[in-house]
Amino acid sequence: MKVLTAVVFLPLVAAVVLLVAPRTGDRFAHVVWMATSAVELLLVVVLWIGYRPGPSGFDHEVHHRWIPTVDAGYHVGVDGFSLPLVALTTVLFLSCAIYSARETRRVRSYAALFLFLETVCLGVFVALDLVLFFVFFDLSIVGMYFVIAGWGHRDAARAALKFFLYTFLGSLVLLLGFIGLYLASTPHTFDVVALTGQEPLAGKGAVGALVLAALALGLAIKTPVVPFHTWLPPAHTEAPAAGSAILAGILLKMGTYGFVRIVMPTLPGTWRDYAPVFVVLGVVSVVYGALVALAQRDFKRMIAYTSVNHMGYVVLGVGAAGVIASTDEQARDLAVTGAVTQMVSHGLITAALFLLAGVLHERGSTYRMADYRGLAARAPRFAVLTATASFASLGLPGFSGFIAEFQVFTGALGGVPVATGVALLGILITAALFLRAVQGLLLGPFAAPGGRFPDLTTPELAATAPLVVLSAVIGVFPRFLLDVVEPAARALNTVLGG
Amino acid sequence: MDPLALLPEILLAGAAVVGLLLGSHLPRRRQWLVAVLALVACVAGTGATAVVWFRADMAVFGGSYVVDVATNATRVTVLVAVVLVLGLAVGPLRGARREAEFVVLVLLSALGAVLLAGADDLLLLAASYLLASIPLYALAGFAKDAPGTEAALKFYLMGALPGVVVPAGVAVLLGVGGTTGYAGLSGGLDAAPRAAVAVGGVAVLAGLLFKAGAVPAHFWVPDVTEGARPVVAALVTTVPKIGAVVAVHRFITTPMASSPVDWGMLVAVIAAVTMTLGNLAAFFQDNVRRLLAYSTISQVGYLLVGVAAGRGDLALPGVLLYLLGYAVTNLGAFAVVCALPAAALRTDYRGLVRRRPWLAVSLVVLLLGLVGTPPTAVFAGKLLVFTAALDAGLGWLVVLAAVNTVASVFYYLRWIGPAVRGDATTRFTTDRWAEVTAYVTAGASVLLGVLTGPVLALVGP
């Protein structure tokens, strides 16, 4: 099946067409962007409906030789981990395309850049070869750098540079880990599926730990896990709204996706040995992210730090899955399923919040929460969406966040009760900070910089509302998602079982 | 002996001689014919290399020269580089005085680089060192202006020392090994005194490192790159390095392989120092040519990482692939510099994306290519070189190379930043031929990366 390749590279083709086409208006560029993103979403819906994983666990698998000397191939496919993230990617990119209707600065390049990023993001999630994964992983950094540097706010150049250097360091460390896996395998291969069967570093002690450390550091920077998160707040503060939505919604997932796709299946034994480390890192991210978010006075920075908090639950989930004894398979499945669900959920909700933050900035040229009050009176649609997204983000039942976090906690509780207990604190703090933000921004007498605050325009509404609605749909009818994720989680846990 | 075996070298030498004669008889407006002759020689040389590519390795000239995959890959890489340099030279040299001489000197230096790579005898190595050096001294001062003259003088003076040291090293190795042929030396140094082998080997290496622009023989690189014409800078930072790096690999893996000195470790240390110093010096350069000069030094460091991996399965293929990628990408970066003759500082590139979007895109692709961003050719080279070095137990060196790679992003982005931002206030006058060369190299850099598989199969184990 070549569908997957088409899905991945269609946006790139559209980007090239946009750039090569003779001088066209901004309007045309934007229409092409939206149309391509819509077609992508449609294709992925078709993929989802027809999703029937084969005996390998993957659907639409394609495997071509690429660099046979080192056994690196063009190997792509989707399974229960990647399909939801692929779908999330197309949803968010369409949202960003719609949201950017008001963008006036160099629209053609902006559209081309986002289309390029869409290809890259999809590529990361479907790649089943380490070199291919790395190609897309690294290019995502390049693409996002140009989004931030080219269309960001005042201090964008510096933030973009920091983002590039920090995450590029992560990706190179990751590459060293990949090379370590390659050298440990016999016959040498970069193929993830082949490596999964091999357990190349089983019983190799220190080398295994070193490779795990390299892989984990590379992915932890991208996720980001405390204490490797310091690139995130400035990048978000300076990025344009759509860039932030993609950065938080998709790029961060690449880190945690790497854990379930590459690290856990290829290094199951080492992962079990060192899983407590990840549990601790996860809990620290949860609590630290929540506490720092609580201290923020800037709406966008606050959301950025809640991302650290939310991604912490994912790390807690995958870490717990390594700790839980192999007897309790159900708990382990729950933890992994919860972690993957949390990735999707966080992607939807945070993207919505970042786009709404963009609305705030567009109206008042600042993210300072103290400058806005009583927006509900003038901008009811904005108020409803912001409040709903905030509630979804703090884990209110009925939204996807609840489903995800509930599974993570239920799964983890038996294996790591103390850590789970501490992580629960994170939920409390997040609830407090979101309630405070909602109260401050939306309620009370009206005040906004410039004295005006027009309500959401149609494109803004069309970009943000579906994300919140989707989160609610997953919250109420989660089976369509869980039915896809659970088999993959079970397959992973069979490998991890040991 | 098969005459085809040496055809590429013969073509280069023949084109140089014929070009010189033609040049002295042609009127100035017809001098371009010499460049066409050189182009034909390069294309024919590439074809001749392709014909002999799959033949078994063979030693020619009484065993003093070897035609194997490394020599063949060097030939192709050097010839491609020469073609690109000729493309860059069209703008500044068309109809200029001494156009023919320029082309002839380029051909001779290319011949020297190829011979360096294929030399299987210390005497031939010493001779090729001179052949690869002397035309470049002349080219460095080709513009006859003050910076060029200074560059040529520095280049010559710093080259003169290794020019003396190399023959001395050859003499020492001949003394302890009884022969200058690599084949004889590879077994003949086992029982030789360690100190003598070390002194002789280091002396020979000094010359090769000078050609490669590696620490501690790198001081000429920034001055020549900034002082000479951009097209000459492109040449001297690319072509001699190709031959020298392959020569270092051949030298430490063939005659020195069984000698009582750990040459791999020595090269590893040189690689570490070279890439680190090159990077540190590049950090705050505002002059783009100086920046590129230091970047080429650090690139040699990464290349030597692969050389240090010695005889590993992926070491030589990785180095050869990296060299091809480096040659194309580095020449491409210089092509952008040549295309904008008025822009000397990185800030002069402000707003380039508005005026010349494709040139800006090419610059981004090429500089990120030098960083080693996938899917460019240098990425593939780095991947293989790192893998080979890790396999050879040089983990510390690979980690250092990775850290250096991250650090290098900083100064490349300092150049990319202004080019992709800012308003279109400046007007850019471009050199059309160099601009086209930049596009071609940017495309080739990506294409080579995507086609790593087949290319690697050609040079692979």
Tab-separated table of C-alpha atoms in Angstrom, chain B residues 38-408:
chain	number	residue	atom	x	y	z
B	38	ALA	CA	39.301	21.613	-18.853
B	39	LEU	CA	35.622	20.825	-18.602
B	40	VAL	CA	35.925	18.199	-21.318
B	41	ALA	CA	38.922	16.704	-19.551
B	42	CYS	CA	36.963	16.505	-16.290
B	43	VAL	CA	33.967	14.859	-17.906
B	44	ALA	CA	36.174	12.431	-19.810
B	45	GLY	CA	38.167	11.716	-16.661
B	46	THR	CA	34.984	10.924	-14.760
B	47	GLY	CA	33.924	8.633	-17.572
B	48	ALA	CA	37.290	6.890	-17.589
B	49	THR	CA	37.046	6.408	-13.834
B	50	ALA	CA	33.608	4.898	-14.211
B	51	VAL	CA	34.958	2.418	-16.738
B	52	VAL	CA	37.642	1.103	-14.385
B	53	TRP	CA	35.534	1.433	-11.222
B	54	PHE	CA	34.630	-2.217	-10.803
B	55	ARG	CA	38.009	-3.621	-11.750
B	56	ALA	CA	40.159	-5.158	-9.089
B	57	ASP	CA	42.605	-2.902	-7.260
B	58	MET	CA	45.813	-2.542	-9.191
B	59	ALA	CA	49.206	-1.096	-8.514
B	60	VAL	CA	50.818	0.791	-11.376
B	61	PHE	CA	54.129	2.544	-11.959
B	62	GLY	CA	56.111	-0.202	-10.349
B	63	GLY	CA	53.861	-0.287	-7.333
B	64	SER	CA	54.156	3.393	-6.531
B	65	TYR	CA	50.567	4.256	-7.374
B	66	VAL	CA	47.463	2.306	-6.621
B	67	VAL	CA	44.112	2.467	-8.346
B	68	ASP	CA	41.482	1.298	-5.907
B	69	VAL	CA	38.101	2.477	-4.729
B	70	ALA	CA	39.656	5.274	-2.667
B	71	THR	CA	41.620	6.601	-5.626
B	72	ASN	CA	38.614	6.316	-7.894
B	73	ALA	CA	36.343	8.081	-5.443
B	74	THR	CA	38.930	10.827	-5.012
B	75	ARG	CA	39.179	11.233	-8.763
B	76	VAL	CA	35.451	11.656	-9.149
B	77	THR	CA	35.156	13.994	-6.179
B	78	VAL	CA	38.076	16.146	-7.321
B	79	LEU	CA	36.816	16.285	-10.894
B	80	VAL	CA	33.341	17.272	-9.760
B	81	ALA	CA	34.916	19.920	-7.551
B	82	VAL	CA	36.957	21.260	-10.453
B	83	VAL	CA	33.866	21.542	-12.627
B	84	LEU	CA	32.105	23.474	-9.880
B	85	VAL	CA	35.114	25.739	-9.413
B	86	LEU	CA	35.190	26.397	-13.151
B	87	GLY	CA	31.537	27.366	-12.868
B	88	LEU	CA	32.375	29.838	-10.129
B	89	ALA	CA	35.281	31.214	-12.117
B	90	VAL	CA	33.264	32.198	-15.161
B	91	GLY	CA	31.962	35.412	-13.620
B	92	PRO	CA	35.155	36.959	-12.287
B	93	LEU	CA	37.492	35.597	-14.968
B	94	ARG	CA	35.628	35.652	-18.256
B	95	GLY	CA	37.677	37.769	-20.569
B	96	ALA	CA	40.098	38.687	-17.790
B	97	ARG	CA	43.828	38.568	-18.259
B	98	ARG	CA	45.412	35.235	-17.496
B	99	GLU	CA	42.138	33.334	-17.658
B	100	ALA	CA	43.914	30.384	-19.245
B	101	GLU	CA	46.616	30.393	-16.594
B	102	PHE	CA	43.983	30.242	-13.896
B	103	VAL	CA	42.397	27.183	-15.429
B	104	VAL	CA	45.768	25.491	-15.881
B	105	LEU	CA	46.736	26.073	-12.264
B	106	VAL	CA	43.385	24.664	-11.106
B	107	LEU	CA	43.958	21.550	-13.209
B	108	LEU	CA	47.474	21.053	-11.859
B	109	SER	CA	46.405	21.405	-8.245
B	110	ALA	CA	43.590	18.938	-8.901
B	111	LEU	CA	46.084	16.513	-10.379
B	112	GLY	CA	48.239	16.912	-7.282
B	113	ALA	CA	45.276	16.151	-5.034
B	114	VAL	CA	44.398	13.002	-6.959
B	115	LEU	CA	48.006	11.808	-6.896
B	116	LEU	CA	48.184	12.410	-3.139
B	117	ALA	CA	45.254	10.081	-2.658
B	118	GLY	CA	46.587	7.354	-4.914
B	119	ALA	CA	50.263	7.531	-3.943
B	120	ASP	CA	51.495	4.173	-2.717
B	121	ASP	CA	55.059	5.263	-2.292
B	122	LEU	CA	56.515	7.932	-0.043
B	123	LEU	CA	58.504	9.542	-2.832
B	124	LEU	CA	55.433	9.910	-5.008
B	125	LEU	CA	53.593	11.240	-1.979
B	126	ALA	CA	56.264	13.907	-1.481
B	127	ALA	CA	56.149	14.837	-5.144
B	128	SER	CA	52.364	15.058	-5.177
B	129	TYR	CA	52.522	17.204	-2.089
B	130	LEU	CA	54.512	19.738	-4.066
B	131	LEU	CA	52.265	19.432	-7.099
B	132	ALA	CA	49.210	19.979	-4.964
B	133	SER	CA	50.790	22.961	-3.217
B	134	ILE	CA	52.686	25.107	-5.671
B	135	PRO	CA	49.819	25.920	-8.078
B	136	LEU	CA	47.787	26.995	-5.075
B	137	TYR	CA	50.445	29.448	-3.908
B	138	ALA	CA	50.207	31.106	-7.288
B	139	LEU	CA	46.423	31.048	-7.240
B	140	ALA	CA	46.261	32.607	-3.773
B	141	GLY	CA	47.992	35.702	-5.111
B	142	PHE	CA	46.263	35.572	-8.456
B	143	ALA	CA	44.417	38.866	-8.042
B	144	LYS	CA	47.737	40.690	-7.538
B	145	ASP	CA	46.149	42.837	-4.839
B	146	ALA	CA	47.470	43.455	-1.337
B	147	PRO	CA	45.344	40.906	0.574
B	148	GLY	CA	45.962	38.292	-2.092
B	149	THR	CA	49.702	38.845	-2.052
B	150	GLU	CA	49.779	38.622	1.706
B	151	ALA	CA	47.726	35.452	1.578
B	152	ALA	CA	50.038	33.926	-0.992
B	153	LEU	CA	53.102	34.822	1.042
B	154	LYS	CA	51.699	33.356	4.255
B	155	PHE	CA	50.522	30.289	2.425
B	156	TYR	CA	53.908	29.804	0.823
B	157	LEU	CA	55.905	30.355	3.984
B	158	MET	CA	53.748	28.000	6.020
B	159	GLY	CA	53.828	25.463	3.219
B	160	ALA	CA	57.572	25.664	2.859
B	161	LEU	CA	58.186	24.170	6.296
B	162	PRO	CA	56.222	20.980	5.671
B	163	GLY	CA	57.748	21.030	2.204
B	164	VAL	CA	61.094	20.414	3.897
B	165	VAL	CA	59.799	18.248	6.697
B	166	VAL	CA	58.063	15.756	4.410
B	167	PRO	CA	61.230	14.743	2.533
B	168	ALA	CA	63.026	14.473	5.864
B	169	GLY	CA	60.329	12.139	7.138
B	170	VAL	CA	60.547	10.117	3.948
B	171	ALA	CA	64.291	9.815	4.459
B	172	VAL	CA	63.891	8.625	8.038
B	173	LEU	CA	61.302	6.030	7.087
B	174	LEU	CA	63.446	4.902	4.197
B	175	GLY	CA	66.322	4.558	6.614
B	176	VAL	CA	64.486	2.384	9.111
B	177	GLY	CA	62.208	0.580	6.695
B	178	GLY	CA	64.591	0.046	3.826
B	179	THR	CA	62.110	1.145	1.182
B	180	THR	CA	59.722	3.952	0.323
B	181	GLY	CA	57.012	1.722	-1.131
B	182	TYR	CA	53.974	1.261	1.078
B	183	ALA	CA	53.865	-2.429	0.334
B	184	GLY	CA	57.410	-2.908	1.566
B	185	LEU	CA	57.018	-0.635	4.555
B	186	SER	CA	53.865	-2.321	5.792
B	187	GLY	CA	55.863	-5.289	6.948
B	188	GLY	CA	59.261	-3.655	7.202
B	189	LEU	CA	58.611	-1.346	10.139
B	190	ASP	CA	57.700	-4.013	12.682
B	191	ALA	CA	61.163	-4.223	14.103
B	192	ALA	CA	62.157	-0.631	13.468
B	193	PRO	CA	62.996	1.664	16.373
B	194	ARG	CA	59.823	3.191	17.684
B	195	ALA	CA	61.162	6.729	17.973
B	196	ALA	CA	62.424	6.792	14.407
B	197	VAL	CA	59.137	5.516	13.029
B	198	ALA	CA	57.275	8.069	15.099
B	199	VAL	CA	59.464	10.953	13.924
B	200	GLY	CA	59.332	9.890	10.280
B	201	GLY	CA	55.623	9.244	10.311
B	202	VAL	CA	54.789	12.497	12.060
B	203	ALA	CA	56.919	14.413	9.568
B	204	VAL	CA	55.028	12.918	6.639
B	205	LEU	CA	51.714	13.458	8.374
B	206	ALA	CA	52.629	17.103	8.950
B	207	GLY	CA	52.617	17.712	5.216
B	208	LEU	CA	49.315	15.954	4.745
B	209	LEU	CA	47.728	17.803	7.637
B	210	PHE	CA	48.935	21.062	6.151
B	211	LYS	CA	47.169	20.209	2.918
B	212	ALA	CA	44.071	19.166	4.796
B	213	GLY	CA	44.115	22.343	6.855
B	214	ALA	CA	44.068	20.439	10.136
B	215	VAL	CA	45.442	21.640	13.452
B	216	PRO	CA	48.314	22.377	14.021
B	217	ALA	CA	48.952	23.206	10.348
B	218	HIS	CA	45.780	25.210	9.854
B	219	PHE	CA	46.975	28.790	10.274
B	220	TRP	CA	46.997	29.503	6.572
B	221	VAL	CA	43.350	28.601	6.059
B	222	PRO	CA	41.597	31.744	7.357
B	223	ASP	CA	44.108	34.155	5.835
B	224	VAL	CA	44.071	32.565	2.424
B	225	THR	CA	40.299	32.170	2.454
B	226	GLU	CA	39.778	35.800	3.281
B	227	GLY	CA	42.664	37.255	1.278
B	228	ALA	CA	42.444	35.347	-1.965
B	229	ARG	CA	39.586	35.659	-4.395
B	230	PRO	CA	36.435	33.824	-3.310
B	231	VAL	CA	36.724	31.335	-6.143
B	232	VAL	CA	40.303	30.537	-5.136
B	233	ALA	CA	39.208	30.232	-1.526
B	234	ALA	CA	36.597	27.724	-2.621
B	235	LEU	CA	39.266	25.734	-4.396
B	236	VAL	CA	41.931	25.705	-1.672
B	237	THR	CA	39.496	24.753	1.053
B	238	THR	CA	38.108	21.846	-0.944
B	239	VAL	CA	40.296	20.122	-3.490
B	240	PRO	CA	43.568	19.632	-1.577
B	241	LYS	CA	41.656	18.431	1.479
B	242	ILE	CA	40.084	15.626	-0.522
B	243	GLY	CA	43.419	14.207	-1.563
B	244	ALA	CA	45.075	14.818	1.786
B	245	VAL	CA	42.410	13.121	3.900
B	246	VAL	CA	42.444	10.019	1.724
B	247	ALA	CA	46.240	10.079	1.816
B	248	VAL	CA	46.246	10.199	5.622
B	249	HIS	CA	43.933	7.215	5.708
B	250	ARG	CA	46.097	5.281	3.287
B	251	PHE	CA	49.249	6.253	5.154
B	252	ILE	CA	48.107	5.104	8.580
B	253	THR	CA	46.320	1.976	7.403
B	254	THR	CA	48.898	0.654	4.948
B	255	PRO	CA	52.575	1.347	5.677
B	256	MET	CA	52.050	2.366	9.286
B	257	ALA	CA	49.436	-0.224	10.188
B	258	SER	CA	51.834	-2.595	11.877
B	259	SER	CA	54.309	-0.017	13.131
B	260	PRO	CA	54.820	0.253	16.878
B	261	VAL	CA	53.003	3.586	17.141
B	262	ASP	CA	49.233	3.968	17.609
B	263	TRP	CA	48.546	6.183	14.608
B	264	GLY	CA	44.788	5.837	14.933
B	265	MET	CA	44.936	7.411	18.356
B	266	LEU	CA	47.211	10.185	17.133
B	267	VAL	CA	44.804	11.022	14.317
B	268	ALA	CA	41.904	10.817	16.768
B	269	VAL	CA	43.554	13.407	18.995
B	270	ILE	CA	44.303	15.620	15.994
B	271	ALA	CA	40.690	15.253	14.901
B	272	ALA	CA	39.462	16.239	18.344
B	273	VAL	CA	41.661	19.318	18.522
B	274	THR	CA	40.966	20.310	14.919
B	275	MET	CA	37.212	20.289	15.111
B	276	THR	CA	37.150	21.983	18.486
B	277	LEU	CA	39.569	24.771	17.595
B	278	GLY	CA	37.943	25.318	14.212
B	279	ASN	CA	34.557	25.659	15.839
B	280	LEU	CA	35.685	27.910	18.634
B	281	ALA	CA	37.408	30.238	16.204
B	282	ALA	CA	34.353	30.367	13.940
B	283	PHE	CA	32.037	31.375	16.756
B	284	PHE	CA	32.078	35.132	16.491
B	285	GLN	CA	33.322	35.662	12.953
B	286	ASP	CA	31.374	38.300	11.109
B	287	ASN	CA	33.238	37.982	7.848
B	288	VAL	CA	31.552	35.135	6.013
B	289	ARG	CA	34.717	33.962	4.304
B	290	ARG	CA	36.593	33.743	7.585
B	291	LEU	CA	33.604	31.964	9.060
B	292	LEU	CA	33.654	29.441	6.246
B	293	ALA	CA	37.413	29.091	6.621
B	294	TYR	CA	37.100	27.996	10.226
B	295	SER	CA	34.118	25.854	9.335
B	296	THR	CA	36.276	23.976	6.823
B	297	ILE	CA	38.841	23.367	9.562
B	298	SER	CA	36.210	21.841	11.818
B	299	GLN	CA	34.938	19.751	8.906
B	300	VAL	CA	38.403	18.273	8.491
B	301	GLY	CA	38.177	17.335	12.148
B	302	TYR	CA	35.013	15.314	11.508
B	303	LEU	CA	36.611	13.718	8.453
B	304	LEU	CA	39.611	12.685	10.511
B	305	VAL	CA	37.223	11.000	12.957
B	306	GLY	CA	36.501	8.552	10.165
B	307	VAL	CA	40.183	8.274	9.307
B	308	ALA	CA	40.981	7.486	12.934
B	309	ALA	CA	38.551	4.580	12.743
B	310	GLY	CA	41.161	3.021	10.461
B	311	ARG	CA	40.239	-0.202	8.790
B	312	GLY	CA	36.705	-0.517	10.128
B	313	ASP	CA	34.085	-1.720	7.663
B	314	LEU	CA	32.433	1.662	7.385
B	315	ALA	CA	35.461	3.876	8.005
B	316	LEU	CA	36.795	4.354	4.489
B	317	PRO	CA	33.376	4.297	2.781
B	318	GLY	CA	32.183	6.825	5.321
B	319	VAL	CA	35.156	9.094	4.716
B	320	LEU	CA	34.778	8.883	0.942
B	321	LEU	CA	31.066	9.616	1.113
B	322	TYR	CA	31.679	12.450	3.533
B	323	LEU	CA	34.363	13.890	1.235
B	324	LEU	CA	31.999	13.949	-1.720
B	325	GLY	CA	29.283	15.524	0.379
B	326	TYR	CA	31.701	18.000	1.896
B	327	ALA	CA	33.143	19.004	-1.482
B	328	VAL	CA	29.725	19.698	-2.956
B	329	THR	CA	28.358	21.446	0.115
B	330	ASN	CA	31.422	23.534	0.887
B	331	LEU	CA	31.769	24.633	-2.725
B	332	GLY	CA	28.080	25.467	-2.624
B	333	ALA	CA	28.522	27.697	0.405
B	334	PHE	CA	31.376	29.452	-1.375
B	335	ALA	CA	29.202	29.683	-4.467
B	336	VAL	CA	26.741	31.768	-2.485
B	337	VAL	CA	29.647	33.974	-1.383
B	338	CYS	CA	30.815	34.277	-4.990
B	339	ALA	CA	27.290	35.018	-6.139
B	340	LEU	CA	27.142	38.087	-3.913
B	341	PRO	CA	30.532	39.704	-4.411
B	342	ALA	CA	29.553	42.850	-2.527
B	343	ALA	CA	28.505	41.074	0.669
B	344	ALA	CA	31.488	40.479	2.916
B	345	LEU	CA	29.886	40.397	6.348
B	346	ARG	CA	27.090	38.164	7.520
B	347	THR	CA	24.989	41.271	8.186
B	348	ASP	CA	25.322	42.204	4.518
B	349	TYR	CA	23.034	39.260	3.813
B	350	ARG	CA	20.143	40.910	5.645
B	351	GLY	CA	16.921	40.570	3.722
B	352	LEU	CA	18.384	38.251	1.105
B	353	VAL	CA	15.273	36.090	1.251
B	354	ARG	CA	13.135	38.982	-0.006
B	355	ARG	CA	15.321	39.879	-2.940
B	356	ARG	CA	16.772	36.525	-3.910
B	357	PRO	CA	14.588	33.923	-2.227
B	358	TRP	CA	16.127	30.942	-3.957
B	359	LEU	CA	19.646	32.036	-3.177
B	360	ALA	CA	18.632	32.374	0.465
B	361	VAL	CA	17.036	28.934	0.401
B	362	SER	CA	20.209	27.520	-1.144
B	363	LEU	CA	22.295	29.167	1.559
B	364	VAL	CA	20.086	27.646	4.241
B	365	VAL	CA	20.238	24.204	2.666
B	366	LEU	CA	24.014	24.368	2.241
B	367	LEU	CA	24.831	25.699	5.690
B	368	LEU	CA	22.476	23.274	7.385
B	369	GLY	CA	24.085	20.690	5.144
B	370	LEU	CA	27.468	21.575	6.615
B	371	VAL	CA	25.947	21.144	10.067
B	372	GLY	CA	24.943	17.671	9.001
B	373	THR	CA	21.182	18.074	8.955
B	374	PRO	CA	19.470	15.168	7.257
B	375	PRO	CA	18.825	14.330	4.547
B	376	THR	CA	21.893	16.047	3.089
B	377	ALA	CA	25.051	14.291	1.954
B	378	VAL	CA	27.146	15.466	4.897
B	379	PHE	CA	24.591	13.929	7.261
B	380	ALA	CA	25.055	10.562	5.598
B	381	GLY	CA	28.816	11.010	5.820
B	382	LYS	CA	28.666	11.944	9.463
B	383	LEU	CA	26.345	9.068	10.276
B	384	LEU	CA	28.756	6.564	8.763
B	385	VAL	CA	31.863	8.188	10.158
B	386	PHE	CA	30.385	8.310	13.647
B	387	THR	CA	29.247	4.718	13.379
B	388	ALA	CA	32.695	3.604	12.243
B	389	ALA	CA	34.416	5.500	15.038
B	390	LEU	CA	32.062	4.164	17.693
B	391	ASP	CA	32.654	0.701	16.337
B	392	ALA	CA	36.398	1.292	16.616
B	393	GLY	CA	36.023	2.140	20.289
B	394	LEU	CA	36.391	5.892	19.876
B	395	GLY	CA	33.253	6.739	21.812
B	396	TRP	CA	34.804	9.820	23.413
B	397	LEU	CA	35.682	11.210	20.011
B	398	VAL	CA	32.172	10.677	18.680
B	399	VAL	CA	30.656	12.411	21.688
B	400	LEU	CA	33.045	15.304	21.195
B	401	ALA	CA	32.159	15.437	17.500
B	402	ALA	CA	28.465	15.526	18.370
B	403	VAL	CA	28.984	18.341	20.846
B	404	ASN	CA	31.012	20.224	18.259
B	405	THR	CA	28.286	19.721	15.697
B	406	VAL	CA	25.760	21.301	18.022
B	407	ALA	CA	28.122	24.175	18.721
B	408	SER	CA	28.658	24.716	15.003
